[in-house]
Amino acid sequence: ETGVTQSPTHLIKTRGQQVTLRCSSQSGHNTVSWYQQALGQGPQFIFQYYREEENGRGNFPPRFSGLQFPNYSSELNVNALELDDSALYLCASSLGGGRSGANVLTFGAGSRLTVL
Amino acid sequence: DQQVKQNSPSLSVQEGRISILNCDYTNSMFDYFLWYKKYPAEGPTFLISISSIKDKNEDGRFTVFLNKSAKHLSLHIVPSQPGDSAVYFCAASVMGGANNLFFGTGTRLTVIP
């Protein structure tokens, strides 16, 4: 059973640029969630995708957007990067579309974004 | 507004002794709680969970206690082992909701051999 894989592992961007982060979900999982973990903080929910549609969103502006593909992999796109976007971005997969509320999330190792 | 709080950034414990990690929450709608463990350069991994209909859940060396009236939960690890050294995150969610987890800021546990 393959786990959650994310790419790239590290990247550096400048303010105002755009970034795309990628995630392959664990085999058998159909739901993908994205979290932002700033330094010294816990992960914060960005949004979740189920059946290729956004299925819940945290307190993040519209310049954070995502996609889910038919194979359940996902992308996180961030436009107009700001310095405060520097963080570890974690992708997590699960099964069931999220509405059960009790699904255990399986996390990837994350993509560390630095915005200069 | 931090709805899940872990007020101890770090904890050091001797090998073989008990480790107790604490977590408080403010949102009374939370009814499912989880603990995740995170090693450096790895994603958080699920450790143990508890629903609000229980006050205790045990899995081997790990036990989670929930006190709903105090909005407090704790994770007990006994006996502690050096391999338990990691950052532990408490998380909460609303069952039947969107399955998004609200995380605390984490407690770094160091088990001293």
PDB file of C-alpha atoms in Angstrom:
ATOM      1  CA  GLU A   1       0.000   0.000   0.000  1.00  0.00           C
ATOM      2  CA  THR A   2       1.514   3.301  -1.062  1.00  0.00           C
ATOM      3  CA  GLY A   3       1.208   6.271   1.219  1.00  0.00           C
ATOM      4  CA  VAL A   4       0.601   9.927   0.422  1.00  0.00           C
ATOM      5  CA  THR A   5       3.325  11.471  -1.713  1.00  0.00           C
ATOM      6  CA  GLN A   6       3.855  15.180  -2.260  1.00  0.00           C
ATOM      7  CA  SER A   7       6.013  17.176  -4.651  1.00  0.00           C
ATOM      8  CA  PRO A   8       8.113  19.180  -4.633  1.00  0.00           C
ATOM      9  CA  THR A   9       9.564  18.716  -1.164  1.00  0.00           C
ATOM     10  CA  HIS A  10      11.088  22.188  -1.036  1.00  0.00           C
ATOM     11  CA  LEU A  11      10.724  25.271  -3.181  1.00  0.00           C
ATOM     12  CA  ILE A  12      11.542  28.956  -3.067  1.00  0.00           C
ATOM     13  CA  LYS A  13       9.408  31.627  -4.708  1.00  0.00           C
ATOM     14  CA  THR A  14       9.318  35.400  -4.671  1.00  0.00           C
ATOM     15  CA  ARG A  15       6.436  37.573  -3.586  1.00  0.00           C
ATOM     16  CA  GLY A  16       3.752  37.891  -6.245  1.00  0.00           C
ATOM     17  CA  GLN A  17       4.581  34.632  -7.994  1.00  0.00           C
ATOM     18  CA  GLN A  18       2.325  31.615  -8.303  1.00  0.00           C
ATOM     19  CA  VAL A  19       2.978  28.080  -7.070  1.00  0.00           C
ATOM     20  CA  THR A  20       1.486  24.632  -7.689  1.00  0.00           C
ATOM     21  CA  LEU A  21       1.932  21.802  -5.215  1.00  0.00           C
ATOM     22  CA  ARG A  22       1.028  18.214  -6.038  1.00  0.00           C
ATOM     23  CA  CYS A  23      -0.259  15.287  -4.033  1.00  0.00           C
ATOM     24  CA  SER A  24      -0.916  11.633  -4.755  1.00  0.00           C
ATOM     25  CA  SER A  25      -3.354  10.105  -2.307  1.00  0.00           C
ATOM     26  CA  GLN A  26      -2.945   6.783  -0.570  1.00  0.00           C
ATOM     27  CA  SER A  27      -4.156   3.821  -2.578  1.00  0.00           C
ATOM     28  CA  GLY A  28      -7.887   3.351  -2.056  1.00  0.00           C
ATOM     29  CA  HIS A  29      -8.502   6.848  -0.677  1.00  0.00           C
ATOM     30  CA  ASN A  30     -10.897   9.131  -2.553  1.00  0.00           C
ATOM     31  CA  THR A  31     -10.728  12.326  -0.504  1.00  0.00           C
ATOM     32  CA  VAL A  32      -7.878  14.821  -0.287  1.00  0.00           C
ATOM     33  CA  SER A  33      -7.418  17.626   2.238  1.00  0.00           C
ATOM     34  CA  TRP A  34      -4.776  20.340   2.311  1.00  0.00           C
ATOM     35  CA  TYR A  35      -3.338  21.930   5.431  1.00  0.00           C
ATOM     36  CA  GLN A  36      -0.920  24.811   5.995  1.00  0.00           C
ATOM     37  CA  GLN A  37       1.524  24.548   8.877  1.00  0.00           C
ATOM     38  CA  ALA A  38       3.346  27.751   9.682  1.00  0.00           C
ATOM     39  CA  LEU A  39       6.471  27.638  11.820  1.00  0.00           C
ATOM     40  CA  GLY A  40       5.641  26.845  15.440  1.00  0.00           C
ATOM     41  CA  GLN A  41       1.966  26.300  14.692  1.00  0.00           C
ATOM     42  CA  GLY A  42      -0.292  23.328  14.161  1.00  0.00           C
ATOM     43  CA  PRO A  43      -1.659  22.479  10.724  1.00  0.00           C
ATOM     44  CA  GLN A  44      -4.545  24.681   9.564  1.00  0.00           C
ATOM     45  CA  PHE A  45      -7.241  23.375   7.231  1.00  0.00           C
ATOM     46  CA  ILE A  46      -7.239  24.965   3.778  1.00  0.00           C
ATOM     47  CA  PHE A  47      -9.811  22.867   1.897  1.00  0.00           C
ATOM     48  CA  GLN A  48     -10.914  19.361   1.038  1.00  0.00           C
ATOM     49  CA  TYR A  49     -11.717  17.734  -2.309  1.00  0.00           C
ATOM     50  CA  TYR A  50     -14.084  14.840  -2.883  1.00  0.00           C
ATOM     51  CA  ARG A  51     -15.353  13.622  -6.254  1.00  0.00           C
ATOM     52  CA  GLU A  52     -13.303  16.366  -7.915  1.00  0.00           C
ATOM     53  CA  GLU A  53     -15.175  19.137  -6.107  1.00  0.00           C
ATOM     54  CA  GLU A  54     -14.340  21.357  -3.168  1.00  0.00           C
ATOM     55  CA  ASN A  55     -16.031  19.845  -0.126  1.00  0.00           C
ATOM     56  CA  GLY A  56     -15.239  22.290   2.644  1.00  0.00           C
ATOM     57  CA  ARG A  57     -12.927  25.253   3.053  1.00  0.00           C
ATOM     58  CA  GLY A  58     -11.107  26.891   5.933  1.00  0.00           C
ATOM     59  CA  ASN A  59     -10.379  30.559   6.448  1.00  0.00           C
ATOM     60  CA  PHE A  60      -8.144  31.055   3.423  1.00  0.00           C
ATOM     61  CA  PRO A  61      -8.562  33.643   0.628  1.00  0.00           C
ATOM     62  CA  PRO A  62      -9.619  32.707  -2.912  1.00  0.00           C
ATOM     63  CA  ARG A  63      -6.047  32.944  -4.184  1.00  0.00           C
ATOM     64  CA  PHE A  64      -5.702  29.499  -2.606  1.00  0.00           C
ATOM     65  CA  SER A  65      -7.364  27.085  -5.020  1.00  0.00           C
ATOM     66  CA  GLY A  66      -7.221  23.413  -5.788  1.00  0.00           C
ATOM     67  CA  LEU A  67      -8.068  20.588  -8.094  1.00  0.00           C
ATOM     68  CA  GLN A  68      -8.750  16.904  -7.718  1.00  0.00           C
ATOM     69  CA  PHE A  69      -8.278  14.566 -10.649  1.00  0.00           C
ATOM     70  CA  PRO A  70     -10.155  11.358 -11.543  1.00  0.00           C
ATOM     71  CA  ASN A  71      -7.332   9.282 -10.043  1.00  0.00           C
ATOM     72  CA  TYR A  72      -7.906  11.186  -6.760  1.00  0.00           C
ATOM     73  CA  SER A  73      -4.581  13.023  -6.934  1.00  0.00           C
ATOM     74  CA  SER A  74      -4.735  16.725  -6.191  1.00  0.00           C
ATOM     75  CA  GLU A  75      -3.087  20.092  -6.715  1.00  0.00           C
ATOM     76  CA  LEU A  76      -2.921  23.151  -4.501  1.00  0.00           C
ATOM     77  CA  ASN A  77      -2.414  26.442  -6.325  1.00  0.00           C
ATOM     78  CA  VAL A  78      -1.518  29.691  -4.619  1.00  0.00           C
ATOM     79  CA  ASN A  79      -1.542  32.926  -6.616  1.00  0.00           C
ATOM     80  CA  ALA A  80       0.010  36.282  -5.760  1.00  0.00           C
ATOM     81  CA  LEU A  81       2.288  34.797  -3.115  1.00  0.00           C
ATOM     82  CA  GLU A  82       2.818  36.753   0.079  1.00  0.00           C
ATOM     83  CA  LEU A  83       5.609  36.444   2.619  1.00  0.00           C
ATOM     84  CA  ASP A  84       3.166  34.935   5.139  1.00  0.00           C
ATOM     85  CA  ASP A  85       2.493  32.057   2.744  1.00  0.00           C
ATOM     86  CA  SER A  86       5.864  30.614   3.755  1.00  0.00           C
ATOM     87  CA  ALA A  87       4.929  27.348   5.440  1.00  0.00           C
ATOM     88  CA  LEU A  88       4.843  23.578   5.231  1.00  0.00           C
ATOM     89  CA  TYR A  89       1.902  22.489   3.088  1.00  0.00           C
ATOM     90  CA  LEU A  90       0.533  19.112   4.043  1.00  0.00           C
ATOM     91  CA  CYS A  91      -1.705  16.941   1.940  1.00  0.00           C
ATOM     92  CA  ALA A  92      -3.829  14.269   3.607  1.00  0.00           C
ATOM     93  CA  SER A  93      -5.996  11.585   2.099  1.00  0.00           C
ATOM     94  CA  SER A  94      -8.929   9.690   3.537  1.00  0.00           C
ATOM     95  CA  LEU A  95     -11.916   7.632   2.482  1.00  0.00           C
ATOM     96  CA  GLY A  96     -15.531   8.570   2.459  1.00  0.00           C
ATOM     97  CA  GLY A  97     -15.957  12.137   1.382  1.00  0.00           C
ATOM     98  CA  GLY A  98     -15.454  13.655   4.755  1.00  0.00           C
ATOM     99  CA  ARG A  99     -19.005  13.835   5.983  1.00  0.00           C
ATOM    100  CA  SER A 100     -18.564  11.034   8.479  1.00  0.00           C
ATOM    101  CA  GLY A 101     -16.315  13.358  10.400  1.00  0.00           C
ATOM    102  CA  ALA A 102     -14.406  10.494  11.924  1.00  0.00           C
ATOM    103  CA  ASN A 103     -12.169   9.456   9.072  1.00  0.00           C
ATOM    104  CA  VAL A 104      -8.539   9.226  10.003  1.00  0.00           C
ATOM    105  CA  LEU A 105      -6.364  11.327   7.739  1.00  0.00           C
ATOM    106  CA  THR A 106      -3.142   9.948   6.275  1.00  0.00           C
ATOM    107  CA  PHE A 107      -0.643  12.744   5.757  1.00  0.00           C
ATOM    108  CA  GLY A 108       2.192  13.188   3.335  1.00  0.00           C
ATOM    109  CA  ALA A 109       5.561  14.599   4.393  1.00  0.00           C
ATOM    110  CA  GLY A 110       4.689  18.014   3.007  1.00  0.00           C
ATOM    111  CA  SER A 111       6.029  20.643   0.639  1.00  0.00           C
ATOM    112  CA  ARG A 112       8.017  23.406   2.298  1.00  0.00           C
ATOM    113  CA  LEU A 113       7.431  26.722   0.578  1.00  0.00           C
ATOM    114  CA  THR A 114       9.628  29.745   1.215  1.00  0.00           C
ATOM    115  CA  VAL A 115       8.472  33.091  -0.150  1.00  0.00           C
ATOM    116  CA  LEU A 116      11.144  35.776  -0.403  1.00  0.00           C
TER     117      LEU A 116
ATOM    118  CA  ASP B   1      -8.854  32.132  17.426  1.00  0.00           C
ATOM    119  CA  GLN B   2      -7.154  28.933  18.598  1.00  0.00           C
ATOM    120  CA  GLN B   3      -9.918  26.434  19.319  1.00  0.00           C
ATOM    121  CA  VAL B   4      -7.518  23.665  20.324  1.00  0.00           C
ATOM    122  CA  LYS B   5      -4.690  24.520  22.686  1.00  0.00           C
ATOM    123  CA  GLN B   6      -1.618  22.672  23.835  1.00  0.00           C
ATOM    124  CA  ASN B   7      -0.065  24.892  26.446  1.00  0.00           C
ATOM    125  CA  SER B   8       3.128  22.916  26.956  1.00  0.00           C
ATOM    126  CA  PRO B   9       5.515  23.373  24.004  1.00  0.00           C
ATOM    127  CA  SER B  10       7.844  20.701  25.328  1.00  0.00           C
ATOM    128  CA  LEU B  11       8.088  17.820  27.775  1.00  0.00           C
ATOM    129  CA  SER B  12      11.041  15.675  28.861  1.00  0.00           C
ATOM    130  CA  VAL B  13      10.553  12.291  30.485  1.00  0.00           C
ATOM    131  CA  GLN B  14      12.870   9.494  31.558  1.00  0.00           C
ATOM    132  CA  GLU B  15      12.622   6.236  29.654  1.00  0.00           C
ATOM    133  CA  GLY B  16      10.205   3.849  31.362  1.00  0.00           C
ATOM    134  CA  ARG B  17       8.238   6.602  33.094  1.00  0.00           C
ATOM    135  CA  ILE B  18       4.822   7.945  32.149  1.00  0.00           C
ATOM    136  CA  SER B  19       4.431  10.801  29.654  1.00  0.00           C
ATOM    137  CA  ILE B  20       1.291  12.920  29.985  1.00  0.00           C
ATOM    138  CA  LEU B  21       0.448  15.352  27.210  1.00  0.00           C
ATOM    139  CA  ASN B  22      -2.433  17.750  27.688  1.00  0.00           C
ATOM    140  CA  CYS B  23      -4.862  19.475  25.365  1.00  0.00           C
ATOM    141  CA  ASP B  24      -7.738  21.912  25.897  1.00  0.00           C
ATOM    142  CA  TYR B  25     -10.472  22.946  23.504  1.00  0.00           C
ATOM    143  CA  THR B  26     -13.021  25.728  23.468  1.00  0.00           C
ATOM    144  CA  ASN B  27     -15.607  24.633  20.900  1.00  0.00           C
ATOM    145  CA  SER B  28     -18.345  22.545  22.536  1.00  0.00           C
ATOM    146  CA  MET B  29     -19.378  21.237  19.091  1.00  0.00           C
ATOM    147  CA  PHE B  30     -16.233  19.123  18.881  1.00  0.00           C
ATOM    148  CA  ASP B  31     -17.135  15.490  19.388  1.00  0.00           C
ATOM    149  CA  TYR B  32     -14.198  13.562  17.985  1.00  0.00           C
ATOM    150  CA  PHE B  33     -10.602  13.933  19.098  1.00  0.00           C
ATOM    151  CA  LEU B  34      -7.362  12.562  17.746  1.00  0.00           C
ATOM    152  CA  TRP B  35      -3.686  12.530  18.567  1.00  0.00           C
ATOM    153  CA  TYR B  36      -1.073  12.625  15.826  1.00  0.00           C
ATOM    154  CA  LYS B  37       2.647  12.093  16.171  1.00  0.00           C
ATOM    155  CA  LYS B  38       5.158  13.833  13.913  1.00  0.00           C
ATOM    156  CA  TYR B  39       8.812  12.971  13.367  1.00  0.00           C
ATOM    157  CA  PRO B  40      11.121  15.462  11.594  1.00  0.00           C
ATOM    158  CA  ALA B  41      10.777  15.459   7.800  1.00  0.00           C
ATOM    159  CA  GLU B  42       7.705  13.220   7.978  1.00  0.00           C
ATOM    160  CA  GLY B  43       4.002  13.930   7.907  1.00  0.00           C
ATOM    161  CA  PRO B  44       1.885  13.568  11.044  1.00  0.00           C
ATOM    162  CA  THR B  45       0.844   9.974  11.693  1.00  0.00           C
ATOM    163  CA  PHE B  46      -2.348   8.969  13.451  1.00  0.00           C
ATOM    164  CA  LEU B  47      -1.856   7.618  16.941  1.00  0.00           C
ATOM    165  CA  ILE B  48      -5.167   7.255  18.764  1.00  0.00           C
ATOM    166  CA  SER B  49      -8.642   8.786  18.826  1.00  0.00           C
ATOM    167  CA  ILE B  50     -11.687   9.099  21.055  1.00  0.00           C
ATOM    168  CA  SER B  51     -15.281  10.092  20.456  1.00  0.00           C
ATOM    169  CA  SER B  52     -17.209  12.220  22.899  1.00  0.00           C
ATOM    170  CA  ILE B  53     -19.396   9.290  23.977  1.00  0.00           C
ATOM    171  CA  LYS B  54     -16.370   7.797  25.728  1.00  0.00           C
ATOM    172  CA  ASP B  55     -14.078   9.096  28.423  1.00  0.00           C
ATOM    173  CA  LYS B  56     -11.186   6.737  27.822  1.00  0.00           C
ATOM    174  CA  ASN B  57      -9.654   4.852  24.928  1.00  0.00           C
ATOM    175  CA  GLU B  58      -6.646   2.599  25.222  1.00  0.00           C
ATOM    176  CA  ASP B  59      -4.314   1.156  22.592  1.00  0.00           C
ATOM    177  CA  GLY B  60      -1.289  -0.618  23.940  1.00  0.00           C
ATOM    178  CA  ARG B  61       0.983   1.860  25.691  1.00  0.00           C
ATOM    179  CA  PHE B  62      -1.221   4.791  24.678  1.00  0.00           C
ATOM    180  CA  THR B  63      -4.353   5.933  26.493  1.00  0.00           C
ATOM    181  CA  VAL B  64      -6.415   9.014  25.777  1.00  0.00           C
ATOM    182  CA  PHE B  65      -8.691  10.477  28.443  1.00  0.00           C
ATOM    183  CA  LEU B  66     -11.495  12.917  27.695  1.00  0.00           C
ATOM    184  CA  ASN B  67     -13.119  15.233  30.242  1.00  0.00           C
ATOM    185  CA  LYS B  68     -15.976  16.898  28.387  1.00  0.00           C
ATOM    186  CA  SER B  69     -17.073  19.126  31.246  1.00  0.00           C
ATOM    187  CA  ALA B  70     -13.578  20.597  31.457  1.00  0.00           C
ATOM    188  CA  LYS B  71     -13.083  20.508  27.673  1.00  0.00           C
ATOM    189  CA  HIS B  72      -9.796  18.748  28.296  1.00  0.00           C
ATOM    190  CA  LEU B  73      -8.109  15.659  26.982  1.00  0.00           C
ATOM    191  CA  SER B  74      -4.822  14.027  27.745  1.00  0.00           C
ATOM    192  CA  LEU B  75      -2.599  11.402  26.201  1.00  0.00           C
ATOM    193  CA  HIS B  76      -0.767   9.000  28.511  1.00  0.00           C
ATOM    194  CA  ILE B  77       2.183   7.001  27.264  1.00  0.00           C
ATOM    195  CA  VAL B  78       3.429   4.305  29.579  1.00  0.00           C
ATOM    196  CA  PRO B  79       6.121   3.164  29.640  1.00  0.00           C
ATOM    197  CA  SER B  80       7.768   5.889  27.564  1.00  0.00           C
ATOM    198  CA  GLN B  81      10.423   4.801  25.092  1.00  0.00           C
ATOM    199  CA  PRO B  82      13.127   6.809  23.277  1.00  0.00           C
ATOM    200  CA  GLY B  83      11.334   6.116  19.975  1.00  0.00           C
ATOM    201  CA  ASP B  84       8.364   8.072  21.301  1.00  0.00           C
ATOM    202  CA  SER B  85      10.390  11.285  21.035  1.00  0.00           C
ATOM    203  CA  ALA B  86       8.427  13.383  18.545  1.00  0.00           C
ATOM    204  CA  VAL B  87       6.015  16.296  18.310  1.00  0.00           C
ATOM    205  CA  TYR B  88       2.499  15.334  19.375  1.00  0.00           C
ATOM    206  CA  PHE B  89      -0.502  17.190  17.996  1.00  0.00           C
ATOM    207  CA  CYS B  90      -3.958  17.120  19.480  1.00  0.00           C
ATOM    208  CA  ALA B  91      -6.775  17.565  16.951  1.00  0.00           C
ATOM    209  CA  ALA B  92     -10.548  17.882  17.111  1.00  0.00           C
ATOM    210  CA  SER B  93     -13.404  17.678  14.669  1.00  0.00           C
ATOM    211  CA  VAL B  94     -17.180  17.620  14.418  1.00  0.00           C
ATOM    212  CA  MET B  95     -18.541  14.235  13.314  1.00  0.00           C
ATOM    213  CA  GLY B  96     -20.932  14.697  10.437  1.00  0.00           C
ATOM    214  CA  GLY B  97     -19.166  17.898   9.546  1.00  0.00           C
ATOM    215  CA  ALA B  98     -16.668  18.496   6.815  1.00  0.00           C
ATOM    216  CA  ASN B  99     -14.022  16.317   8.437  1.00  0.00           C
ATOM    217  CA  ASN B 100     -11.626  19.196   8.797  1.00  0.00           C
ATOM    218  CA  LEU B 101      -9.405  18.847  11.811  1.00  0.00           C
ATOM    219  CA  PHE B 102      -8.549  21.673  14.175  1.00  0.00           C
ATOM    220  CA  PHE B 103      -5.033  21.163  15.488  1.00  0.00           C
ATOM    221  CA  GLY B 104      -3.217  22.401  18.546  1.00  0.00           C
ATOM    222  CA  THR B 105       0.279  23.843  18.267  1.00  0.00           C
ATOM    223  CA  GLY B 106       1.951  20.617  19.366  1.00  0.00           C
ATOM    224  CA  THR B 107       4.071  19.380  22.274  1.00  0.00           C
ATOM    225  CA  ARG B 108       7.603  18.176  21.660  1.00  0.00           C
ATOM    226  CA  LEU B 109       8.205  15.065  23.765  1.00  0.00           C
ATOM    227  CA  THR B 110      11.765  13.997  24.510  1.00  0.00           C
ATOM    228  CA  VAL B 111      12.248  10.620  26.166  1.00  0.00           C
ATOM    229  CA  ILE B 112      15.649  10.450  27.807  1.00  0.00           C
ATOM    230  CA  PRO B 113      17.328   7.009  27.760  1.00  0.00           C
TER     231      PRO B 113
END
